[in-house]
Coordinates of C-alpha atoms and ligand atoms in Angstrom, one line a residue:
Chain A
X1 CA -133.0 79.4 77.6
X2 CA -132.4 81.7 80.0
X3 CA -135.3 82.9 82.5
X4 CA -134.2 86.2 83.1
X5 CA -132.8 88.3 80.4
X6 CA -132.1 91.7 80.6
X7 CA -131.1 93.9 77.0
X8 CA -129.7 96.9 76.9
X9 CA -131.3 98.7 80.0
X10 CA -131.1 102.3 80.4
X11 CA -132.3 104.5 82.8
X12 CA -132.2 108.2 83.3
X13 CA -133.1 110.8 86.0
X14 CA -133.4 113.8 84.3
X15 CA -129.8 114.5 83.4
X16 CA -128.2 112.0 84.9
X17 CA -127.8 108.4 83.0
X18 CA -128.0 106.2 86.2
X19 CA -128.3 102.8 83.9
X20 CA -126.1 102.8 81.0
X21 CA -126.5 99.5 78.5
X22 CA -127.6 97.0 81.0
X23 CA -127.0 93.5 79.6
X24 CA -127.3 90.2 81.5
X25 CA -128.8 86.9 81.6
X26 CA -129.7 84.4 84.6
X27 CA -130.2 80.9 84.7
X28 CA -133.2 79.3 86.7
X29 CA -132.2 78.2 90.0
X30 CA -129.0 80.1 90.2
X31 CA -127.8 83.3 91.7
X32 CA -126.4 86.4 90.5
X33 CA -124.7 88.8 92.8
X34 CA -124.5 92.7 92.1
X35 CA -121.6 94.5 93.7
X36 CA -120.3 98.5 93.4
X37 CA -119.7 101.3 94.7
X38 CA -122.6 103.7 96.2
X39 CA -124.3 105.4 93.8
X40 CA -123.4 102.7 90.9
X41 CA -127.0 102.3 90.2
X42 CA -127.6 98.8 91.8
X43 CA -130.9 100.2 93.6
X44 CA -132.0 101.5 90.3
X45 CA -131.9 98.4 88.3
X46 CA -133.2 95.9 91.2
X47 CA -136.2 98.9 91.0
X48 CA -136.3 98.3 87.2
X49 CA -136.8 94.6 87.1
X50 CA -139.9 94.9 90.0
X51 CA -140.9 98.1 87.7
X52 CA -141.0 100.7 90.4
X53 CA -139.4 102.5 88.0
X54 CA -140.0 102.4 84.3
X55 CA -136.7 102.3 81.8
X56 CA -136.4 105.0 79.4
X57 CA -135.1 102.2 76.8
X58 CA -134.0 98.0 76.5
X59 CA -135.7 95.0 77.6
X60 CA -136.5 92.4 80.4
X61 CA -137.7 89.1 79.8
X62 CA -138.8 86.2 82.3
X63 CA -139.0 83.2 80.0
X64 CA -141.0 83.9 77.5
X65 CA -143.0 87.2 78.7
X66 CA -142.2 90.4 78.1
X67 CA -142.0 92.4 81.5
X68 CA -141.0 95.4 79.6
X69 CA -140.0 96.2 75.9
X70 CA -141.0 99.9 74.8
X71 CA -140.9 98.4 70.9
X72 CA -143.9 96.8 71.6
X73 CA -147.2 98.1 72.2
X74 CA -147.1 100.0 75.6
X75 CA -148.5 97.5 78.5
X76 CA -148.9 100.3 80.9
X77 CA -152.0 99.6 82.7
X78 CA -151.6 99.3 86.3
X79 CA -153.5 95.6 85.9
X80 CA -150.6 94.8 83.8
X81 CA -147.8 96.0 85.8
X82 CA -149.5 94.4 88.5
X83 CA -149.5 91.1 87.0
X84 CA -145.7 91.3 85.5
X85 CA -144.5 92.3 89.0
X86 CA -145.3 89.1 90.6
X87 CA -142.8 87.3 88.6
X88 CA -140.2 88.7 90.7
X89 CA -140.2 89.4 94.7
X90 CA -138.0 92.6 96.5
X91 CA -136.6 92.3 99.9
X92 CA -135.6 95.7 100.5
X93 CA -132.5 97.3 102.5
X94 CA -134.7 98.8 105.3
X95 CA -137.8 95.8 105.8
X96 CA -140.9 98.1 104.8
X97 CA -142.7 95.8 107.4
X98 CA -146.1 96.8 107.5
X99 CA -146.4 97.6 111.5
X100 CA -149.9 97.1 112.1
X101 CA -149.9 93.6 111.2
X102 CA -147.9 90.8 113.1
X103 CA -145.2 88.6 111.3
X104 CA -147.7 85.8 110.3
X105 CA -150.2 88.1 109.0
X106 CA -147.4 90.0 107.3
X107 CA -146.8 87.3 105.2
X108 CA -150.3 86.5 104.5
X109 CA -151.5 89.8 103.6
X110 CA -150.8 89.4 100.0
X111 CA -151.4 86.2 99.1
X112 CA -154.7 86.9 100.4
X113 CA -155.9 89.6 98.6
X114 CA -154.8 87.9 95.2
X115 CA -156.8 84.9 95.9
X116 CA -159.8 86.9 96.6
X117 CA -159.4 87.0 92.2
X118 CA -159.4 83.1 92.1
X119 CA -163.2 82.0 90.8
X120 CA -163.5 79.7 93.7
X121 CA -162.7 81.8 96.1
X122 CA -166.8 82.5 97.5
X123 CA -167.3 78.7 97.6
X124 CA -163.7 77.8 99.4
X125 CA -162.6 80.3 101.4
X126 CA -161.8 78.8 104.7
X127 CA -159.5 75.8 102.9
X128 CA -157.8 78.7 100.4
X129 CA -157.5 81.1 103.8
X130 CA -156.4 77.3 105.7
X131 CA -153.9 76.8 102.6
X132 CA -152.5 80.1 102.6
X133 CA -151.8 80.2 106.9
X134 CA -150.2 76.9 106.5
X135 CA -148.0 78.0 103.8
X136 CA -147.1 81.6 106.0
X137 CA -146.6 78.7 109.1
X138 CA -144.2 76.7 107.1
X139 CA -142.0 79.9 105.7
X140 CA -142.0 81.7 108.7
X141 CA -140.0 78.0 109.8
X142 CA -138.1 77.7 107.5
X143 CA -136.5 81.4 108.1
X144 CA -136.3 80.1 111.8
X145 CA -139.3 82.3 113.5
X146 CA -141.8 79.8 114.5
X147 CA -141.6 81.0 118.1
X148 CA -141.8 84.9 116.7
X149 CA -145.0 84.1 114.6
X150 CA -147.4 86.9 116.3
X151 CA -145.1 89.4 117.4
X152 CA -145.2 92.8 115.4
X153 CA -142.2 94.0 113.5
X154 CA -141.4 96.6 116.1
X155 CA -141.1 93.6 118.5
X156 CA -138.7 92.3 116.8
X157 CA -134.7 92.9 116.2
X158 CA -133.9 93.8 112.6
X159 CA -132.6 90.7 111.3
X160 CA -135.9 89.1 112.8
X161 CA -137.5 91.6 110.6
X162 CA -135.5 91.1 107.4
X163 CA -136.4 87.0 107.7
X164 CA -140.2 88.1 108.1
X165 CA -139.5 90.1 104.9
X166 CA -137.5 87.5 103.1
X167 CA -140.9 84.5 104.0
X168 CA -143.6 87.9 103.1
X169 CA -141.5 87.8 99.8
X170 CA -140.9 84.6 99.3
X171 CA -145.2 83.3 99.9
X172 CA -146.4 84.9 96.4
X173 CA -143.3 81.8 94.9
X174 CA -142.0 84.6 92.7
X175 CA -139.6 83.4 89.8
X176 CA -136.6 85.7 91.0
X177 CA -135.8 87.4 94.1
X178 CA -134.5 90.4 94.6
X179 CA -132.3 91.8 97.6
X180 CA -131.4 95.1 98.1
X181 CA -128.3 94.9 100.0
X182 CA -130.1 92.9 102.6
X183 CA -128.0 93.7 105.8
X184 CA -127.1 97.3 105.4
X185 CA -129.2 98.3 108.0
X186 CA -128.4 95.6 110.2
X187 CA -125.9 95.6 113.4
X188 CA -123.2 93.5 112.4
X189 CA -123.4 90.4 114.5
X190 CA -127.4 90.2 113.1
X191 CA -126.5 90.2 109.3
X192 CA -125.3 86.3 109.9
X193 CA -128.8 84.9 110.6
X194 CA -130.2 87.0 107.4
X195 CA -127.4 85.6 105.6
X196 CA -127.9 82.0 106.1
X197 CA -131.2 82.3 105.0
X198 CA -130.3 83.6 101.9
X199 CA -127.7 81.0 101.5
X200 CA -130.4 78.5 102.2
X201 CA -132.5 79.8 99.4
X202 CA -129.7 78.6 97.4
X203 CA -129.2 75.9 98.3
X204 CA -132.6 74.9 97.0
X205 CA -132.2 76.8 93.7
X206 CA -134.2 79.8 94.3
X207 CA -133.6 82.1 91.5
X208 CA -132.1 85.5 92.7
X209 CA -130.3 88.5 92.3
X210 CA -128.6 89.9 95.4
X211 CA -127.3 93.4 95.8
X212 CA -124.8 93.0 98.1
X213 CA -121.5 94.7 100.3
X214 CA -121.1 91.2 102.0
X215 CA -117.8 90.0 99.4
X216 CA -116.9 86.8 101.3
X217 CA -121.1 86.2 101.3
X218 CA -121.1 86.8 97.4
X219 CA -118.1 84.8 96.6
X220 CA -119.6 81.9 98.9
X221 CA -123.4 81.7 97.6
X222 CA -123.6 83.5 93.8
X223 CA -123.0 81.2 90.4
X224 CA -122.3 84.8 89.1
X225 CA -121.2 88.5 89.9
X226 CA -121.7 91.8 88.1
X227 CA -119.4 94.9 89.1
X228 CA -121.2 97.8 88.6
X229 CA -119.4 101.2 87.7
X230 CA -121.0 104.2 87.2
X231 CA -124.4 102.7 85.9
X232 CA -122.2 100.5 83.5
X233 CA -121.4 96.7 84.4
X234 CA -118.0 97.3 84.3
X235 CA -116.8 93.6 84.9
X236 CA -119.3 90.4 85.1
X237 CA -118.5 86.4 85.4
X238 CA -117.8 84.0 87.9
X239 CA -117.0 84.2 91.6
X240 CA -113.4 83.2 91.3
X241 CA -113.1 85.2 87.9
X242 CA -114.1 88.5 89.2
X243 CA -112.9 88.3 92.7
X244 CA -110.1 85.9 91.9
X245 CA -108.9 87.4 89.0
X246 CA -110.0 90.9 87.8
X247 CA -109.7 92.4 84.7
X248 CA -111.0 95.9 84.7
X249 CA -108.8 98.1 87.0
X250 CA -111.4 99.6 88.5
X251 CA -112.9 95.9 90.1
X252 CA -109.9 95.4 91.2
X253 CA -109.7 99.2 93.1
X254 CA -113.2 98.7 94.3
X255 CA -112.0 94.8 95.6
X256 CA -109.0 96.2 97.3
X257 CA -110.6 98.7 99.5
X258 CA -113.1 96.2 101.3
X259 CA -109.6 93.8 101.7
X260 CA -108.7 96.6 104.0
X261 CA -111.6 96.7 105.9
Chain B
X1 CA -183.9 132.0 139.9
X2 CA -182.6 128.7 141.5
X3 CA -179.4 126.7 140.3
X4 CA -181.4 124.6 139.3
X5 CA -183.4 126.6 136.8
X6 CA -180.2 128.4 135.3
X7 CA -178.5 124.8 134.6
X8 CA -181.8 123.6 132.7
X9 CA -181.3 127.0 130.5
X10 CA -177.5 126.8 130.1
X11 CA -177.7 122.6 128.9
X12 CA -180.9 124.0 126.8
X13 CA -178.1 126.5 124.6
X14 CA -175.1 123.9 125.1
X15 CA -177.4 121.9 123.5
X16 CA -176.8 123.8 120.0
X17 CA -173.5 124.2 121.1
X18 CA -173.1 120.4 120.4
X19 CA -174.9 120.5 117.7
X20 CA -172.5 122.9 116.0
X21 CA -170.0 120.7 117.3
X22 CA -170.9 117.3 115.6
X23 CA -172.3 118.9 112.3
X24 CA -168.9 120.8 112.2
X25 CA -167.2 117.4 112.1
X26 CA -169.7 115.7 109.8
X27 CA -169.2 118.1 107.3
X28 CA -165.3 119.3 108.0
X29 CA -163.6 116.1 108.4
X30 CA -165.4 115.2 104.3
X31 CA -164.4 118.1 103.4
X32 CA -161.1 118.6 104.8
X33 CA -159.7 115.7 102.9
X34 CA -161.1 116.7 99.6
X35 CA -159.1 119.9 100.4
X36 CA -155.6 117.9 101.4
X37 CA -156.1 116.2 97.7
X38 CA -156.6 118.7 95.6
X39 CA -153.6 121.0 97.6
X40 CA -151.6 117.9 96.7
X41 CA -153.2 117.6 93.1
X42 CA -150.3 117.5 91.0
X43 CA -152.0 118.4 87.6
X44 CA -150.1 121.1 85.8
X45 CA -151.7 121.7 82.3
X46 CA -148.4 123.8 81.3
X47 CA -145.9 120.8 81.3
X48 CA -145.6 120.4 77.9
X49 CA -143.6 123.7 77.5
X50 CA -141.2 121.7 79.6
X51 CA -139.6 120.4 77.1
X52 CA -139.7 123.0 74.4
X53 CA -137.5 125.7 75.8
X54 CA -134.7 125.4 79.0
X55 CA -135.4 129.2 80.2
X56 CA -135.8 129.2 83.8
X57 CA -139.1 131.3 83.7
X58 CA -140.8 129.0 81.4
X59 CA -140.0 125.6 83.7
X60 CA -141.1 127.8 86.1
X61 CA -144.6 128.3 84.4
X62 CA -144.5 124.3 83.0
X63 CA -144.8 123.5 86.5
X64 CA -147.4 125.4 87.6
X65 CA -150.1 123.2 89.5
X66 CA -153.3 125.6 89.5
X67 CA -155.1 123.7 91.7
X68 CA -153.0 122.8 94.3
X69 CA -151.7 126.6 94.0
X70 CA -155.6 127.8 94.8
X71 CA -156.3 125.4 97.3
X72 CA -153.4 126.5 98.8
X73 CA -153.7 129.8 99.1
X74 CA -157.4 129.2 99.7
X75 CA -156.1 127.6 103.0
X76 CA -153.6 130.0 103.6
X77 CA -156.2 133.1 104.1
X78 CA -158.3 130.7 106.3
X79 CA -156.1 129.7 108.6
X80 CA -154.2 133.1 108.9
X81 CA -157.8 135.5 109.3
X82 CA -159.4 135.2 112.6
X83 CA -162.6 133.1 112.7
X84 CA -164.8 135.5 114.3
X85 CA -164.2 138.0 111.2
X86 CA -165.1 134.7 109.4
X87 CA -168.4 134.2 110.9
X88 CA -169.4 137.8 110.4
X89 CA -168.2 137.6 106.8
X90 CA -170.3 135.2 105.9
X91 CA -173.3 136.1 107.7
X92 CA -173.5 139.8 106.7
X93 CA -171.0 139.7 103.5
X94 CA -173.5 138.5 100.8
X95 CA -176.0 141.2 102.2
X96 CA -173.6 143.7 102.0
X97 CA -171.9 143.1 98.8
X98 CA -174.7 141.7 96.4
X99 CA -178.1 142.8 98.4
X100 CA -178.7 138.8 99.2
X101 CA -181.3 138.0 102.2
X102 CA -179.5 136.6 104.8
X103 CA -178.9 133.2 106.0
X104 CA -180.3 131.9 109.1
X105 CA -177.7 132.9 112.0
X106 CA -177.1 128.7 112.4
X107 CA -176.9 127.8 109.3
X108 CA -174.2 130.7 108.2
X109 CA -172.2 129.9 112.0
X110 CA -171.9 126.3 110.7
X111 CA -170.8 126.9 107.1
X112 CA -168.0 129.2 108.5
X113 CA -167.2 126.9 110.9
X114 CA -167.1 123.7 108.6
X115 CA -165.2 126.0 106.0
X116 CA -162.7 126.6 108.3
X117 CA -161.7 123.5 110.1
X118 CA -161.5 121.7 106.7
X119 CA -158.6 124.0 106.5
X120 CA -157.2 122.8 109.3
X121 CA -157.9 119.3 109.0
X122 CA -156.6 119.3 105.5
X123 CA -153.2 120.3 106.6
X124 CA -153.5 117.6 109.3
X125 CA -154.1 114.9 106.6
X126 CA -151.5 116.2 104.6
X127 CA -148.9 115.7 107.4
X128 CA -150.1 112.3 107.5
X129 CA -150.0 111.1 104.4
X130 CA -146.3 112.6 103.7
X131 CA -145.2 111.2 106.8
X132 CA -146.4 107.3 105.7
X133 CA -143.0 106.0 104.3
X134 CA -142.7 105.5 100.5
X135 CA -141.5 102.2 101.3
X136 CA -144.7 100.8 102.5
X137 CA -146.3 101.7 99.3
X138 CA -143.6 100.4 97.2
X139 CA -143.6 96.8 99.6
X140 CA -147.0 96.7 98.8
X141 CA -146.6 97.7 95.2
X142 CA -143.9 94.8 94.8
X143 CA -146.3 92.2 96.6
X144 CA -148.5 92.5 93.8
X145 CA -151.3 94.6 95.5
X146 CA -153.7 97.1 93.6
X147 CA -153.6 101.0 95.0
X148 CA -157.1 100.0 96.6
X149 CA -156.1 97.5 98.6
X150 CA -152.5 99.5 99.6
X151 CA -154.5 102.3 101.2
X152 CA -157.3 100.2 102.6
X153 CA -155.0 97.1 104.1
X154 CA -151.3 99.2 104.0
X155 CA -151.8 102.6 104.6
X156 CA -155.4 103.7 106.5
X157 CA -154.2 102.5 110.2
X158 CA -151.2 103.6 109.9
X159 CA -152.5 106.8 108.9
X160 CA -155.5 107.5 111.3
X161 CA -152.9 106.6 114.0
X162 CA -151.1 109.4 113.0
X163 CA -153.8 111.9 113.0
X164 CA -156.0 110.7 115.5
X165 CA -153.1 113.3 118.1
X166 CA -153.6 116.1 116.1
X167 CA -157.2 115.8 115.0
X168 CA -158.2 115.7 118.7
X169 CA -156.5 118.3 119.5
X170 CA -158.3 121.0 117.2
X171 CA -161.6 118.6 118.4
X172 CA -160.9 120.3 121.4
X173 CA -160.4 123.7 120.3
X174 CA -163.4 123.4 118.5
X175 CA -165.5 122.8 121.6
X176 CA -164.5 126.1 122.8
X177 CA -164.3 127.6 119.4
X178 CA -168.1 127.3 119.2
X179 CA -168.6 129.9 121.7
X180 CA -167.6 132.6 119.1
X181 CA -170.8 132.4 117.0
X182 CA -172.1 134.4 119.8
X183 CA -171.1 137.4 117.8
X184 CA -173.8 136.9 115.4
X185 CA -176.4 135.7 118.1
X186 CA -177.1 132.3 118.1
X187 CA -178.3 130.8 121.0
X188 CA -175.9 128.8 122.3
X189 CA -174.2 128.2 125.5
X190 CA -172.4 131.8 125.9
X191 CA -175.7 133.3 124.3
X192 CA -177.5 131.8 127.4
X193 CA -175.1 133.0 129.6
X194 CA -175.0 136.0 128.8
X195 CA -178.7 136.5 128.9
X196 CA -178.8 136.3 132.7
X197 CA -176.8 139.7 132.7
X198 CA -179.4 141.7 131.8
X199 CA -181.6 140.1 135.0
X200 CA -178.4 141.1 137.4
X201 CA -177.0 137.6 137.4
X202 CA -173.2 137.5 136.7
X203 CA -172.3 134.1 138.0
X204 CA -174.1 131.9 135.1
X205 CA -172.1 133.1 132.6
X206 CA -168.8 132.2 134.9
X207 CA -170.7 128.6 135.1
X208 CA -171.1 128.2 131.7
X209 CA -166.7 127.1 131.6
X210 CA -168.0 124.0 133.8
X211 CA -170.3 123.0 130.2
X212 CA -167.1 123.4 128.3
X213 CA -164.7 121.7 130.3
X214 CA -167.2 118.6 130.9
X215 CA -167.4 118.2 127.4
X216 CA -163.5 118.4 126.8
X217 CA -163.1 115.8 129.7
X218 CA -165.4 113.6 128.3
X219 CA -163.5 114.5 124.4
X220 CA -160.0 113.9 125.9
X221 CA -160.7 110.5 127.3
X222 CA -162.3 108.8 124.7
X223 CA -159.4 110.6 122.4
X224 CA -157.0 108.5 125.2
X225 CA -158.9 105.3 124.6
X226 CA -158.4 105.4 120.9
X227 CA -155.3 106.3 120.6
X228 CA -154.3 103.8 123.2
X229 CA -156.4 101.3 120.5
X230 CA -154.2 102.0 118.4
X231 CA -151.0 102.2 120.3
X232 CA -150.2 98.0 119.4
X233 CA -147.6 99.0 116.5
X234 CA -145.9 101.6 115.7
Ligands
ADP301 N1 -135.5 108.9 92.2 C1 -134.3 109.4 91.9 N2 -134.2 110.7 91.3 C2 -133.0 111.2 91.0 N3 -131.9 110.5 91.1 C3 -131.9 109.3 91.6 C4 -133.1 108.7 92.0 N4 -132.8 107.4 92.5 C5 -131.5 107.3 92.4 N5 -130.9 108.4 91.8 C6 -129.5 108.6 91.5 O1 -129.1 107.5 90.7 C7 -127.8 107.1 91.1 C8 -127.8 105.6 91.4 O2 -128.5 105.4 92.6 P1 -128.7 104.0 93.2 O3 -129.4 103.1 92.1 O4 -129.5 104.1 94.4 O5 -127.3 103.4 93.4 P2 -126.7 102.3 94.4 O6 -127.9 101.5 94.9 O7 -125.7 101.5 93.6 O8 -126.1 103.0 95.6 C9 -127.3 108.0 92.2 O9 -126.5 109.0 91.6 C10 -128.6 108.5 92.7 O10 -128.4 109.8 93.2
MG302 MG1 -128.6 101.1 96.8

């Protein structure tokens, strides 16, 4: 069985169908790349599966939990929502760093706060607090920042800053991760560090669905791509079948222009 | 009358001057953001004729947002009257218009004066709040956090950083602002000032600016030291 499965998602603002019949499924441990043109909708449905924004219709499933499902009785309180959101992490385009706080604490914040919910939390406190810094120690490493630990995001460069993002994401263990085109807002010769971590994080099966402009980086690290058109997916399957060999004539228009870059 | 004697007099009305002052704050800076959310309340008990009819005029009316429409204009006449008509509006308007017994000079100089810079301060709150990136909310949102602990651990510092600037600014203008209640007669600094006219002495009111720029020294540097508190991130 799948763990994520996505049914016929739409989306509308006002007027405008951004989401049109959404369909997809991912396998645990692999990763699905989502490429298209500006204005496709990508943002929209990586918003969708963290619920920022709420689908005016269709389903998404993690396993066996509805996250959302409008034909059954509405989950809508914000408990809820909280709860379903931690199934999935967000690594957004621009950081969203929280300046005040330096890398480390960055990626502690959160797990933090949710364990000041566990029952044990009075009695244990400095082992759970212990736990939790070790863990932020060990991430932060693993994106290659243990000498950038206590700096503050405006101290460091951007892709420093998306790798603090991509350990602040990855310490609450979400089931998927999401990226929103994670080196958009990066100078060129930075996006390579951000995407080695990524490819990394495949490398050890991290669930995760990557919105992304980087083809060569898509072709490289996803099991499976989605061309998005106009809030439809206009072409989905493998690497080598969509980039390869495409079928729709507009994947193929879309493919050519970044050849020519 | 020695130098002495006069500065003993003047420090006895700046005295009330500073008390002004601080209750101004206590009460304003409450206030003033009760006033920033309800101008940004956006509770419109029209919407539902949203969706019955397309006419302009009617979407018009669906979005409607009473509160935040009186609040605003609420702030609007505040900010663009002068205070001094304020302060004589409240002191002598209930009198006038409904045959009310008036309020004590202080007490009607510090409800104009907390009326009004809740006004201000509301607009300074509001620029700080719609300047905090959506993003920060939504990062926190993602991370599984509540609203509570997005504005208390996400959002607060970042936003009293922003105001602190502004919000010592009108501190400032309030120190000198204070001097205007003289026009109903409190005894403040001015008051005492101007009480030495009448014995033939000009210079103590000149010496009262040496109170008020003593006590915006002081104002501006601990303003400096908290802002520079804060200046770690940006
Ligand atoms: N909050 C919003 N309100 C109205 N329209 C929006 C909003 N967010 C996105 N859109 C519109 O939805 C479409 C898809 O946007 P987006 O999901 O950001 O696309 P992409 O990420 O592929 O560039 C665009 O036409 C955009 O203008
Ligand atoms: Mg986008």
């Amino acid at each position: 069985m799948a763990l994520l499965e996505v049914k016929n998602l739409e989306k509308n603002f006002g007027e405008t169908k951004v989401l049109r019949d959404i369909n997809f499924t991912l396998e645990k441990g692999q990763t699905l790349a989502i490429i298209g043109s500006s204005g496709s909708g990508k943002t929209t449905l990586l918003r969708c599966l963290n619920l920022l924004e709420t689908p005016d219709s269709g389903s998404i499933h993690v396993e066996d939990e509805v996250i959302f499902d409008p034909s059954l009785p509405a989950v809508t309180s914000a408990e809820a929502i909280r709860r379903k959101r931690l199934h999935f992490g967000l690594v957004f385009q621009n950081f969203n760093l929280f300046p005040q706080y330096t890398a480390l604490q960055n990626v502690e914040l959160a797990r933090r706060l949710l364990a000041e919910e566990r029952p044990d939390f009075k009695q244990n406190k400095k082992a759970i607090y212990a736990e939790i810094r070790e863990n932020a120690e060990k991430l932060l490493t693993q994106v290659g920042l243990q000498n950038r630990m206590d700096r503050y995001p405006h101290q460091l460069s951007g892709g420093q800053q998306q790798r603090v993002a991509i350990a602040r994401a990855l310490a609450l263990r979400p089931d998927i991760l999401c990226f929103d085109e994670p080196t958009s807002a990066l100078d060129p010769e930075l996006t390579g560090e951000v995407l080695k971590v990524i490819r990394g994080l495949a490398e050890e099966k991290m669930t995760m669905v990557i919105v992304t402009h980087e083809m060569e980086f898509a072709r490289a690290v996803a099991d499976q791509v989605l061309f998005m058109d106009e809030g439809i997916v206009a072409e989905a399957g493998t690497p080598e079948e969509v980039f390869g060999n495409p079928k729709n004539p507009r994947t193929k228009q879309f493919l050519d222009k970044y050849k020519e870059m | 009358m020695s130098f002495w004697t006069v500065t003993t007099i003047l420090a006895d009305g700046f005295i009330n001057t500073g008390k002004l002052f601080f209750l101004t704050l206590l009460g304003a800076l409450p206030l003033g953001l009760l006033v920033c959310l309800a101008s940004m309340s956006k509770w419109s008990p029209l919407a539902k004729l949203a969706d019955s009819t397309s006419s302009k005029a009617m979407q018009w009316i669906a979005g409607f947002r009473p509160i935040s429409a009186v609040m605003k204009f609420i702030v609007w006449i505040v900010r663009g009257s002068p205070l001094m008509i304020q302060i004589l509006i409240v002191y002598y308007g209930p009198g006038l218009l409904f045959g009310l017994p008036l309020l004590p000079r202080f007490t009607a100089a510090l409800l104009t004066f907390i009326i009004n810079y809740a006004c201000y301060f509301s607009e300074i709150y509001r620029g700080g709040i719609q300047s905090i990136p959506k993003g920060q909310y939504e990062a926190g949102e993602v991370l599984g956090m509540t609203s509570r602990q997005i504005f208390f651990k996400v959002t607060l510092l970042q936003l009293i950083k922003r105001i602190v600037p502004p919000m010592g600014n009108e501190f400032i203008t309030l120190v000198k602002d204070t001097a205007l209640v003289r026009v109903i007669a409190v005894y403040e600094l001015i008051w005492m000032g101007e009480s030495f006219i009448k014995k033939g002495m000009m210079w103590p009111l000149f010496y009262c600016a040496v109170f008020y720029l003593a006590a915006t020294a002081i104002l501006t540097f601990a303003l400096d030291r908290f802002e520079k508190k804060l200046s770690y991130f940006n």
